[in-house]
C-alpha positions in Angstrom: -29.6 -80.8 -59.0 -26.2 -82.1 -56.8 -24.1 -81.8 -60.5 -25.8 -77.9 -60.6 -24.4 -77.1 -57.3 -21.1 -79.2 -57.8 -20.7 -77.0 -61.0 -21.5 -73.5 -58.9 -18.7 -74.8 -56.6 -16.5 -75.2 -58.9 -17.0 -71.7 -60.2 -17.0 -70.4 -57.1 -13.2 -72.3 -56.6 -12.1 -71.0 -59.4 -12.2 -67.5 -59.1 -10.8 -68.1 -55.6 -7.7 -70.0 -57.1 -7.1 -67.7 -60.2 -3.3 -67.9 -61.4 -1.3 -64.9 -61.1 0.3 -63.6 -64.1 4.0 -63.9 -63.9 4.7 -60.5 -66.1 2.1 -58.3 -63.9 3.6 -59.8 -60.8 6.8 -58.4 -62.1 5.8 -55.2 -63.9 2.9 -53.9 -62.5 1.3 -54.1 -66.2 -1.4 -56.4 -67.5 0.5 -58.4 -70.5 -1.5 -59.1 -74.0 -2.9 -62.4 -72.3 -4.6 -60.7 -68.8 -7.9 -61.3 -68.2 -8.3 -64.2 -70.2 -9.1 -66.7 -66.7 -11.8 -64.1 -65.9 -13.3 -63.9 -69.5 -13.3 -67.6 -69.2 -15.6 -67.7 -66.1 -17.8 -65.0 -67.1 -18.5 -67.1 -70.0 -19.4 -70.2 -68.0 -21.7 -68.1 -66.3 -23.6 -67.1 -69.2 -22.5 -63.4 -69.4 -21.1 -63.0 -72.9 -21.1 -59.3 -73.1 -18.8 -59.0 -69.4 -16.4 -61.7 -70.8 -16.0 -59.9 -74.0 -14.7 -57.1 -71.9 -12.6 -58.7 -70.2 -10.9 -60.4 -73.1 -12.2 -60.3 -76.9 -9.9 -63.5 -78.0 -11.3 -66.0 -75.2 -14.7 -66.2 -77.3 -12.3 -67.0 -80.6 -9.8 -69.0 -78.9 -11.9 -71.4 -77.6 -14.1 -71.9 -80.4 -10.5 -73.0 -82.3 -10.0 -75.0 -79.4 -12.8 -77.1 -79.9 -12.4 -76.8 -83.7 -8.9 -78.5 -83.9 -9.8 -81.5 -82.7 -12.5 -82.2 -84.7 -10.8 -80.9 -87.4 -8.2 -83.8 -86.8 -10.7 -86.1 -86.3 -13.1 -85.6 -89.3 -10.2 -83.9 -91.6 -12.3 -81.1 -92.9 -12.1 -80.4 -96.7 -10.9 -76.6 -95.7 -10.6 -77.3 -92.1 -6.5 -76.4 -92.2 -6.6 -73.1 -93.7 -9.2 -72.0 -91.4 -7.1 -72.7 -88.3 -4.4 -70.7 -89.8 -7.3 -67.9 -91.1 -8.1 -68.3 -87.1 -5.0 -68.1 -85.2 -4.0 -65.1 -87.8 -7.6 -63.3 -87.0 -7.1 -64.6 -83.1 -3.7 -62.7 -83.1 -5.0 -59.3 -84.4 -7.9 -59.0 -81.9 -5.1 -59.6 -79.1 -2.8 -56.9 -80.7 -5.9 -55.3 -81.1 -6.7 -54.9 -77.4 -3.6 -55.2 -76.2 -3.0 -51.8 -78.2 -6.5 -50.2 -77.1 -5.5 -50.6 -72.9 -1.8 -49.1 -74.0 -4.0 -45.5 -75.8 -6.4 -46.0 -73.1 -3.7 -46.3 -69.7 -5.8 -49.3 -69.0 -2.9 -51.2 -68.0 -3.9 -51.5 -63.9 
């Protein structure tokens, strides 16, 4: 029960402590990677369609993130060519959005 309410505290620190994006800071304008920290924690929390929302990639990206290592650690037969097939796929979806909140004015 105490590692439950350690792990709520520590969601509740993080969105307290979010880092600020250098290039909004700046601009005014969300850049291609905003929204990713708060996709992230919507995740922990359970609520996949809310961190889709807020970033489409972070589901991707951290499924290669886990697959990479294993991937070095195991050597998969085909395990190479789909981190590249990833990271390609990956890009698009950020382009993707990154495109949609440009047509949209979604830009904060």
């Amino acid at each position: 029960m105490s590692l439950f309410v350690t792990f709520l505290g520590l969601i509740n620190w993080l969105e307290a402590h979010l880092l600020s994006c250098p290039f909004k800071s700046h601009t005014g304008l969300d850049c291609p990677g905003c929204g990713f920290q708060r996709s992230v924690i919507a995740l922990v929390k359970g609520d996949l369609n809310h961190s889709f929302q807020l970033y489409p990639a972070s589901m991707p990206i951290i499924a290669l993130v886990l697959f990479v290592p294993a991937h070095l650690k195991f050597d998969f037969k085909h395990g190479a060519f789909l981190i590249k097939i990833a990271y390609a796929l990956i890009a698009l979806i950020i382009l993707l959005n990154y495109s949609y909140k440009i047509y949209t004015r979604n830009l904060n």
